[in-house]
Amino acid sequence: MNEVDLLKKIVQDQTRMLEEKNRLLSDLEYRLKQSIVTGSRKEDLAKFQFQLSRQTIEGQSSLLKTILGSIPSGMMVVDAKQQILSYNPAVQHILKIQEKEILGKTCGQFFGESCEMHTLLKKAMETGEAQFSREVRVRTGSGREIVLAVNAAPIRDSHGDLIGGVEIFSDITGEVDRECQLQKKQESLIHVLTKIMEKKDHYILSHSERVKDLAMGMAKDAGISSPEEQRELSNACLLHDIGLISVPDEILNAKRTGTEKPVDIIRAHPVEGEWMLSSVEGFDAIKRIVRSHHERFDGGGYPDGIKGDHIPFASRIIALTESYDAMLHDAATSRRSQEEVIEEIKENRGSQFDPDLVDIFLNKVPG
């Protein structure tokens, strides 16, 4: 059970307990009424009811505050009109606000109607489904911008009727900052590596850049839509042939000099590339993609002979786009016309290449 479900359960349990207390109170009231005749006894009953109700509410409120106070994430509970009913101490700590700034306001009034903190909770209550956002940027009471991971969910009573909503958020500013720093380091390293590739053989870099453009052109249609996934694919495309820099020049350029390339040395470059990237922080996924970019969909590729969905998805994209580009531009493998390359791709649909990716790719390239 995740944090949102747990907190929803807590609130719902408290609601059920209150309903049970009210039921018992109503039962007690009925019994007392049976024995009351005079007006003075009615006044005593009213006082008793008030005291009992206050004690019940204070007891439940104290228990709920204890629960909310023990949760490190910020949590706000609103009614059906999104007016803030309660919140835990973490809200003030994370947002750097005072009590007077939040009590009695609606979520929209507090965060602003256009703020994702408000729109996320509003959507959860309108659709009846929990909502999540990985990065929501808000400004604290001290003026500092922070990044929050936010969950929002509707709250229903025992009859299934909407009675409010709950929003839970954690400050992930430090984590996001570290990811940005890591990304900058990776970009700097990729720049250095591509310069090394260019110095080794200009074709390796120009080929890799064209493969990147082809792959990114079909990425969204292939289901790669998040910025993180797209960045990973782009970087893998640029580095997919990084292992070739370990191949001696006389072997790498063998076809251009009329001699034959030693196949085993050339075929080792995906493993060499994986090894070169193995010590780079944050490149775990990229190195696996690089290792598998010469696998075939039918299992006849190298270095591992894996097939189908066992091949990383990005590797399947690179296998297709890099073969297309090599057939068009690599003089060492005998250049072909656009029509010949398209026909070759079609013939190897489902054998060398992922058939679904072939369909997407052919809709993107002229042919």
Short mmCIF file of C-alpha atoms in Angstrom, two decimals:
data_model
loop_
_atom_site.label_atom_id
_atom_site.label_comp_id
_atom_site.label_asym_id
_atom_site.label_seq_id
_atom_site.Cartn_x
_atom_site.Cartn_y
_atom_site.Cartn_z
CA MET A 1 0.00 0.00 0.00
CA ASN A 2 1.55 3.34 -1.07
CA GLU A 3 1.54 6.54 0.99
CA VAL A 4 -1.54 8.00 -0.68
CA ASP A 5 -3.62 4.85 -0.17
CA LEU A 6 -2.44 4.60 3.45
CA LEU A 7 -3.39 8.18 4.25
CA LYS A 8 -6.71 7.83 2.44
CA LYS A 9 -7.42 4.77 4.59
CA ILE A 10 -6.55 6.72 7.75
CA VAL A 11 -8.93 9.54 6.85
CA GLN A 12 -11.67 7.12 5.84
CA ASP A 13 -11.24 5.15 9.07
CA GLN A 14 -11.54 8.36 11.05
CA THR A 15 -14.70 9.24 9.12
CA ARG A 16 -16.22 5.84 9.89
CA MET A 17 -15.33 6.21 13.58
CA LEU A 18 -17.02 9.60 13.71
CA GLU A 19 -20.10 8.17 12.04
CA GLU A 20 -20.19 5.38 14.61
CA LYS A 21 -19.83 7.88 17.45
CA ASN A 22 -22.70 9.91 16.01
CA ARG A 23 -24.82 6.79 15.76
CA LEU A 24 -24.20 5.93 19.42
CA LEU A 25 -24.87 9.52 20.39
CA SER A 26 -28.19 9.51 18.54
CA ASP A 27 -29.13 6.24 20.24
CA LEU A 28 -28.28 7.68 23.66
CA GLU A 29 -30.26 10.82 22.89
CA TYR A 30 -33.31 8.74 22.00
CA ARG A 31 -33.12 6.78 25.24
CA LEU A 32 -32.77 9.89 27.34
CA LYS A 33 -35.69 11.51 25.58
CA GLN A 34 -37.88 8.61 26.65
CA SER A 35 -37.31 9.52 30.29
CA ILE A 36 -37.58 13.31 29.94
CA VAL A 37 -40.85 15.10 30.61
CA THR A 38 -40.09 18.55 31.99
CA GLY A 39 -38.40 21.48 30.28
CA SER A 40 -35.60 21.55 32.87
CA ARG A 41 -34.65 17.97 32.01
CA LYS A 42 -34.57 18.96 28.34
CA GLU A 43 -32.06 21.68 29.18
CA ASP A 44 -29.91 19.11 30.99
CA LEU A 45 -30.08 16.85 27.96
CA ALA A 46 -28.92 19.64 25.65
CA LYS A 47 -25.93 20.37 27.89
CA PHE A 48 -25.06 16.69 28.03
CA GLN A 49 -25.30 16.35 24.26
CA PHE A 50 -23.03 19.33 23.72
CA GLN A 51 -20.40 18.05 26.14
CA LEU A 52 -20.45 14.55 24.69
CA SER A 53 -20.22 15.83 21.13
CA ARG A 54 -17.32 18.11 22.02
CA GLN A 55 -15.47 15.30 23.76
CA THR A 56 -16.01 12.99 20.78
CA ILE A 57 -14.78 15.55 18.27
CA GLU A 58 -11.81 16.58 20.43
CA GLY A 59 -10.80 12.94 20.87
CA GLN A 60 -10.96 12.21 17.16
CA SER A 61 -9.21 15.46 16.30
CA SER A 62 -6.38 14.71 18.73
CA LEU A 63 -5.88 11.24 17.26
CA LEU A 64 -5.87 12.55 13.71
CA LYS A 65 -3.37 15.31 14.59
CA THR A 66 -1.08 12.72 16.14
CA ILE A 67 -1.20 10.64 12.97
CA LEU A 68 -0.65 13.61 10.67
CA GLY A 69 2.18 14.92 12.83
CA SER A 70 4.14 11.70 12.44
CA ILE A 71 4.18 11.86 8.61
CA PRO A 72 7.29 13.52 7.11
CA SER A 73 5.51 14.44 3.87
CA GLY A 74 3.19 17.41 3.72
CA MET A 75 -0.49 16.49 3.84
CA MET A 76 -3.57 18.67 3.41
CA VAL A 77 -7.19 17.59 3.70
CA VAL A 78 -9.92 19.62 2.02
CA ASP A 79 -13.71 19.40 2.01
CA ALA A 80 -15.89 18.93 -1.05
CA LYS A 81 -15.50 22.64 -1.89
CA GLN A 82 -11.70 22.38 -1.60
CA GLN A 83 -11.60 24.46 1.57
CA ILE A 84 -8.58 23.43 3.64
CA LEU A 85 -9.80 21.61 6.77
CA SER A 86 -6.52 20.40 8.23
CA TYR A 87 -2.86 19.93 7.48
CA ASN A 88 0.13 18.44 9.23
CA PRO A 89 3.23 20.25 10.57
CA ALA A 90 5.27 19.16 7.54
CA VAL A 91 3.20 21.53 5.36
CA GLN A 92 4.43 24.56 7.28
CA HIS A 93 7.97 23.18 7.36
CA ILE A 94 8.13 22.47 3.60
CA LEU A 95 6.31 25.58 2.40
CA LYS A 96 7.73 27.92 5.10
CA ILE A 97 4.34 29.41 5.95
CA GLN A 98 2.42 30.50 9.03
CA GLU A 99 -0.88 29.04 10.19
CA LYS A 100 -2.80 32.22 9.37
CA GLU A 101 -1.72 31.96 5.73
CA ILE A 102 -3.54 28.70 5.08
CA LEU A 103 -6.49 28.16 7.42
CA GLY A 104 -9.91 29.01 6.03
CA LYS A 105 -8.69 29.25 2.45
CA THR A 106 -9.48 27.04 -0.50
CA CYS A 107 -6.68 25.20 -2.22
CA GLY A 108 -7.04 27.53 -5.21
CA GLN A 109 -6.82 30.65 -3.05
CA PHE A 110 -3.72 29.39 -1.28
CA PHE A 111 -1.71 28.05 -4.20
CA GLY A 112 -3.31 30.03 -7.02
CA GLU A 113 -5.90 28.81 -9.50
CA SER A 114 -3.28 28.04 -12.15
CA CYS A 115 -0.84 26.28 -9.83
CA GLU A 116 -0.51 22.56 -10.49
CA MET A 117 -0.93 21.87 -6.76
CA HIS A 118 -4.50 23.15 -7.13
CA THR A 119 -5.30 21.75 -10.58
CA LEU A 120 -4.03 18.29 -9.60
CA LEU A 121 -6.30 18.07 -6.58
CA LYS A 122 -9.20 19.53 -8.54
CA LYS A 123 -8.78 16.88 -11.24
CA ALA A 124 -8.61 14.09 -8.64
CA MET A 125 -11.88 15.23 -7.08
CA GLU A 126 -13.60 15.74 -10.43
CA THR A 127 -12.55 12.41 -11.94
CA GLY A 128 -12.57 10.36 -8.74
CA GLU A 129 -9.09 9.04 -9.61
CA ALA A 130 -5.76 9.58 -7.85
CA GLN A 131 -3.36 11.93 -9.63
CA PHE A 132 0.43 12.20 -9.52
CA SER A 133 3.00 14.68 -10.73
CA ARG A 134 6.73 14.03 -10.51
CA GLU A 135 7.82 17.67 -10.51
CA VAL A 136 5.68 20.60 -9.37
CA ARG A 137 7.48 23.89 -8.85
CA VAL A 138 6.15 26.22 -6.15
CA ARG A 139 7.52 29.24 -4.32
CA THR A 140 7.75 29.03 -0.53
CA GLY A 141 6.85 31.73 1.97
CA SER A 142 10.52 32.71 2.08
CA GLY A 143 10.54 33.28 -1.70
CA ARG A 144 12.59 30.19 -2.62
CA GLU A 145 11.45 27.99 -5.50
CA ILE A 146 11.25 24.30 -4.59
CA VAL A 147 10.26 21.16 -6.47
CA LEU A 148 7.61 18.84 -5.07
CA ALA A 149 6.46 15.33 -5.90
CA VAL A 150 2.69 15.50 -5.46
CA ASN A 151 -0.06 12.91 -4.99
CA ALA A 152 -3.71 13.92 -4.90
CA ALA A 153 -6.72 11.69 -4.26
CA PRO A 154 -10.46 12.01 -3.57
CA ILE A 155 -11.95 11.03 -0.20
CA ARG A 156 -15.30 9.28 -0.03
CA ASP A 157 -17.52 8.39 2.89
CA SER A 158 -18.85 4.91 3.65
CA HIS A 159 -21.64 5.45 1.10
CA GLY A 160 -19.21 6.29 -1.68
CA ASP A 161 -20.10 9.98 -1.76
CA LEU A 162 -17.33 12.52 -2.31
CA ILE A 163 -16.62 14.41 0.91
CA GLY A 164 -13.24 15.95 0.11
CA GLY A 165 -9.73 15.31 -1.04
CA VAL A 166 -6.22 14.78 0.24
CA GLU A 167 -2.96 16.08 -1.20
CA ILE A 168 0.41 14.71 -0.14
CA PHE A 169 3.71 16.18 -1.24
CA SER A 170 7.42 15.73 -0.63
CA ASP A 171 10.25 18.19 -1.23
CA ILE A 172 12.51 16.65 -3.89
CA THR A 173 14.46 19.83 -4.70
CA GLY A 174 17.77 18.29 -3.64
CA GLU A 175 17.14 15.19 -5.72
CA VAL A 176 16.23 17.25 -8.80
CA ASP A 177 19.31 19.45 -8.35
CA ARG A 178 21.53 16.37 -8.18
CA GLU A 179 19.91 14.98 -11.34
CA CYS A 180 20.55 18.29 -13.14
CA GLN A 181 24.20 18.29 -12.08
CA LEU A 182 24.58 14.68 -13.20
CA GLN A 183 22.96 15.50 -16.53
CA LYS A 184 25.40 18.37 -17.09
CA LYS A 185 28.33 16.08 -16.32
CA GLN A 186 26.97 13.49 -18.74
CA GLU A 187 26.53 16.10 -21.47
CA SER A 188 30.12 17.28 -20.97
CA LEU A 189 31.39 13.72 -21.14
CA ILE A 190 29.36 12.97 -24.28
CA HIS A 191 30.83 16.08 -25.88
CA VAL A 192 34.36 14.83 -25.12
CA LEU A 193 33.60 11.32 -26.36
CA THR A 194 32.09 12.56 -29.62
CA LYS A 195 35.18 14.67 -30.21
CA ILE A 196 37.32 11.56 -29.72
CA MET A 197 35.06 9.68 -32.18
CA GLU A 198 35.44 12.49 -34.72
CA LYS A 199 39.22 12.46 -34.38
CA LYS A 200 39.27 8.66 -34.81
CA ASP A 201 37.06 8.67 -37.89
CA HIS A 202 34.77 11.49 -38.98
CA TYR A 203 32.33 8.98 -40.47
CA ILE A 204 31.66 7.40 -37.02
CA LEU A 205 30.46 10.73 -35.61
CA SER A 206 28.49 11.87 -38.66
CA HIS A 207 26.85 8.43 -38.85
CA SER A 208 25.94 8.58 -35.14
CA GLU A 209 24.44 12.05 -35.49
CA ARG A 210 22.29 10.94 -38.43
CA VAL A 211 21.18 7.86 -36.49
CA LYS A 212 20.19 10.13 -33.60
CA ASP A 213 18.10 12.34 -35.92
CA LEU A 214 16.37 9.32 -37.47
CA ALA A 215 15.66 7.73 -34.08
CA MET A 216 14.34 10.92 -32.49
CA GLY A 217 12.13 11.47 -35.52
CA MET A 218 10.24 8.26 -34.76
CA ALA A 219 10.60 8.27 -30.94
CA LYS A 220 7.19 9.68 -30.03
CA ASP A 221 5.34 7.43 -32.45
CA ALA A 222 7.23 4.50 -30.94
CA GLY A 223 6.01 5.46 -27.46
CA ILE A 224 9.11 7.24 -26.18
CA SER A 225 7.56 10.47 -24.97
CA SER A 226 9.07 11.44 -21.61
CA PRO A 227 12.04 13.84 -21.63
CA GLU A 228 14.13 11.32 -19.68
CA GLU A 229 13.51 8.49 -22.16
CA GLN A 230 14.14 10.76 -25.14
CA ARG A 231 17.39 12.04 -23.66
CA GLU A 232 18.50 8.46 -22.97
CA LEU A 233 17.75 7.41 -26.57
CA SER A 234 19.51 10.47 -27.99
CA ASN A 235 22.65 9.85 -25.94
CA ALA A 236 22.66 6.14 -26.78
CA CYS A 237 22.45 6.96 -30.48
CA LEU A 238 25.44 9.28 -30.27
CA LEU A 239 27.48 6.69 -28.38
CA HIS A 240 26.31 3.45 -29.97
CA ASP A 241 29.54 3.05 -31.95
CA ILE A 242 31.89 4.39 -29.27
CA GLY A 243 33.51 0.93 -29.12
CA LEU A 244 34.91 1.44 -32.63
CA ILE A 245 37.55 3.82 -31.28
CA SER A 246 39.30 0.75 -29.84
CA VAL A 247 39.61 -0.79 -33.32
CA PRO A 248 42.99 -0.16 -35.01
CA ASP A 249 42.81 2.27 -37.93
CA GLU A 250 44.11 -0.25 -40.46
CA ILE A 251 41.25 -2.62 -39.57
CA LEU A 252 38.57 0.08 -39.35
CA ASN A 253 39.51 1.38 -42.80
CA ALA A 254 40.22 -2.04 -44.32
CA LYS A 255 37.40 -1.91 -46.88
CA ARG A 256 38.55 1.48 -48.08
CA THR A 257 42.03 0.07 -48.76
CA GLY A 258 40.75 -3.04 -50.53
CA THR A 259 41.46 -5.48 -47.70
CA GLU A 260 39.01 -7.47 -45.60
CA LYS A 261 38.09 -6.52 -42.03
CA PRO A 262 38.63 -9.15 -39.30
CA VAL A 263 35.00 -9.81 -38.38
CA ASP A 264 35.67 -10.85 -34.79
CA ILE A 265 37.41 -7.57 -33.95
CA ILE A 266 34.69 -5.45 -35.56
CA ARG A 267 31.95 -7.45 -33.86
CA ALA A 268 33.56 -6.84 -30.48
CA HIS A 269 32.79 -3.11 -30.60
CA PRO A 270 29.37 -3.29 -28.83
CA VAL A 271 31.03 -5.03 -25.86
CA GLU A 272 33.96 -2.60 -25.98
CA GLY A 273 31.49 0.28 -25.97
CA GLU A 274 29.66 -1.14 -22.96
CA TRP A 275 32.98 -1.50 -21.13
CA MET A 276 33.99 2.10 -21.90
CA LEU A 277 30.72 3.40 -20.45
CA SER A 278 30.58 1.01 -17.48
CA SER A 279 32.26 3.41 -15.05
CA VAL A 280 30.19 6.46 -16.03
CA GLU A 281 27.62 7.44 -13.40
CA GLY A 282 24.07 7.37 -14.74
CA PHE A 283 24.94 5.44 -17.92
CA ASP A 284 23.72 2.00 -16.80
CA ALA A 285 20.80 1.97 -19.24
CA ILE A 286 22.84 3.52 -22.07
CA LYS A 287 25.61 0.94 -21.83
CA ARG A 288 23.04 -1.88 -22.11
CA ILE A 289 21.56 -0.21 -25.20
CA VAL A 290 25.02 0.14 -26.74
CA ARG A 291 25.81 -3.53 -26.08
CA SER A 292 22.65 -4.73 -27.84
CA HIS A 293 22.43 -2.45 -30.88
CA HIS A 294 23.60 -5.24 -33.25
CA GLU A 295 21.16 -7.87 -31.98
CA ARG A 296 18.57 -9.14 -34.46
CA PHE A 297 14.88 -9.45 -33.74
CA ASP A 298 15.02 -13.17 -34.67
CA GLY A 299 17.97 -13.84 -32.32
CA GLY A 300 20.65 -14.06 -35.01
CA GLY A 301 22.60 -10.98 -33.97
CA TYR A 302 25.53 -10.35 -31.66
CA PRO A 303 27.06 -10.31 -29.08
CA ASP A 304 24.45 -12.25 -27.04
CA GLY A 305 22.04 -13.65 -29.60
CA ILE A 306 19.00 -12.38 -27.71
CA LYS A 307 15.76 -11.80 -29.60
CA GLY A 308 12.42 -10.03 -29.62
CA ASP A 309 11.42 -8.16 -26.49
CA HIS A 310 14.57 -9.34 -24.72
CA ILE A 311 16.47 -6.75 -26.77
CA PRO A 312 16.26 -3.29 -25.16
CA PHE A 313 13.66 -1.22 -26.98
CA ALA A 314 16.09 1.61 -27.73
CA SER A 315 18.59 -0.93 -29.12
CA ARG A 316 15.93 -2.14 -31.56
CA ILE A 317 15.39 1.44 -32.73
CA ILE A 318 19.12 1.99 -33.21
CA ALA A 319 19.53 -1.36 -35.00
CA LEU A 320 16.99 -0.19 -37.58
CA THR A 321 18.08 3.43 -37.99
CA GLU A 322 21.82 2.71 -38.03
CA SER A 323 21.38 -0.04 -40.66
CA TYR A 324 19.35 2.34 -42.80
CA ASP A 325 21.99 5.06 -42.56
CA ALA A 326 24.92 2.68 -43.12
CA MET A 327 23.38 1.31 -46.29
CA LEU A 328 22.91 4.85 -47.61
CA HIS A 329 26.19 6.45 -46.58
CA ASP A 330 28.92 3.94 -45.67
CA ALA A 331 31.22 3.52 -48.67
CA ALA A 332 32.86 0.55 -46.92
CA THR A 333 29.61 -1.45 -47.16
CA SER A 334 28.69 -0.43 -50.72
CA ARG A 335 26.22 2.44 -50.82
CA ARG A 336 22.72 1.77 -52.12
CA SER A 337 19.93 3.89 -53.46
CA GLN A 338 17.04 5.04 -51.26
CA GLU A 339 14.70 2.59 -53.01
CA GLU A 340 17.09 -0.32 -52.50
CA VAL A 341 17.52 0.49 -48.81
CA ILE A 342 13.77 0.70 -48.25
CA GLU A 343 13.31 -2.64 -49.97
CA GLU A 344 16.05 -4.20 -47.80
CA ILE A 345 14.33 -2.89 -44.65
CA LYS A 346 11.01 -4.37 -45.76
CA GLU A 347 12.58 -7.73 -46.56
CA ASN A 348 14.08 -7.93 -43.07
CA ARG A 349 10.92 -6.86 -41.25
CA GLY A 350 10.40 -9.36 -38.44
CA SER A 351 13.78 -11.06 -38.94
CA GLN A 352 16.52 -8.50 -38.49
CA PHE A 353 14.25 -5.67 -37.40
CA ASP A 354 11.30 -5.24 -35.01
CA PRO A 355 8.26 -5.33 -37.37
CA ASP A 356 6.32 -2.67 -35.46
CA LEU A 357 9.28 -0.29 -35.55
CA VAL A 358 9.73 -0.91 -39.28
CA ASP A 359 6.12 0.19 -39.88
CA ILE A 360 6.63 3.36 -37.85
CA PHE A 361 9.98 4.10 -39.49
CA LEU A 362 8.76 3.67 -43.07
CA ASN A 363 6.00 6.18 -42.39
CA LYS A 364 8.64 8.71 -41.41
CA VAL A 365 11.21 8.37 -44.20
CA PRO A 366 10.67 9.21 -47.88
CA GLY A 367 10.26 6.13 -49.98
#
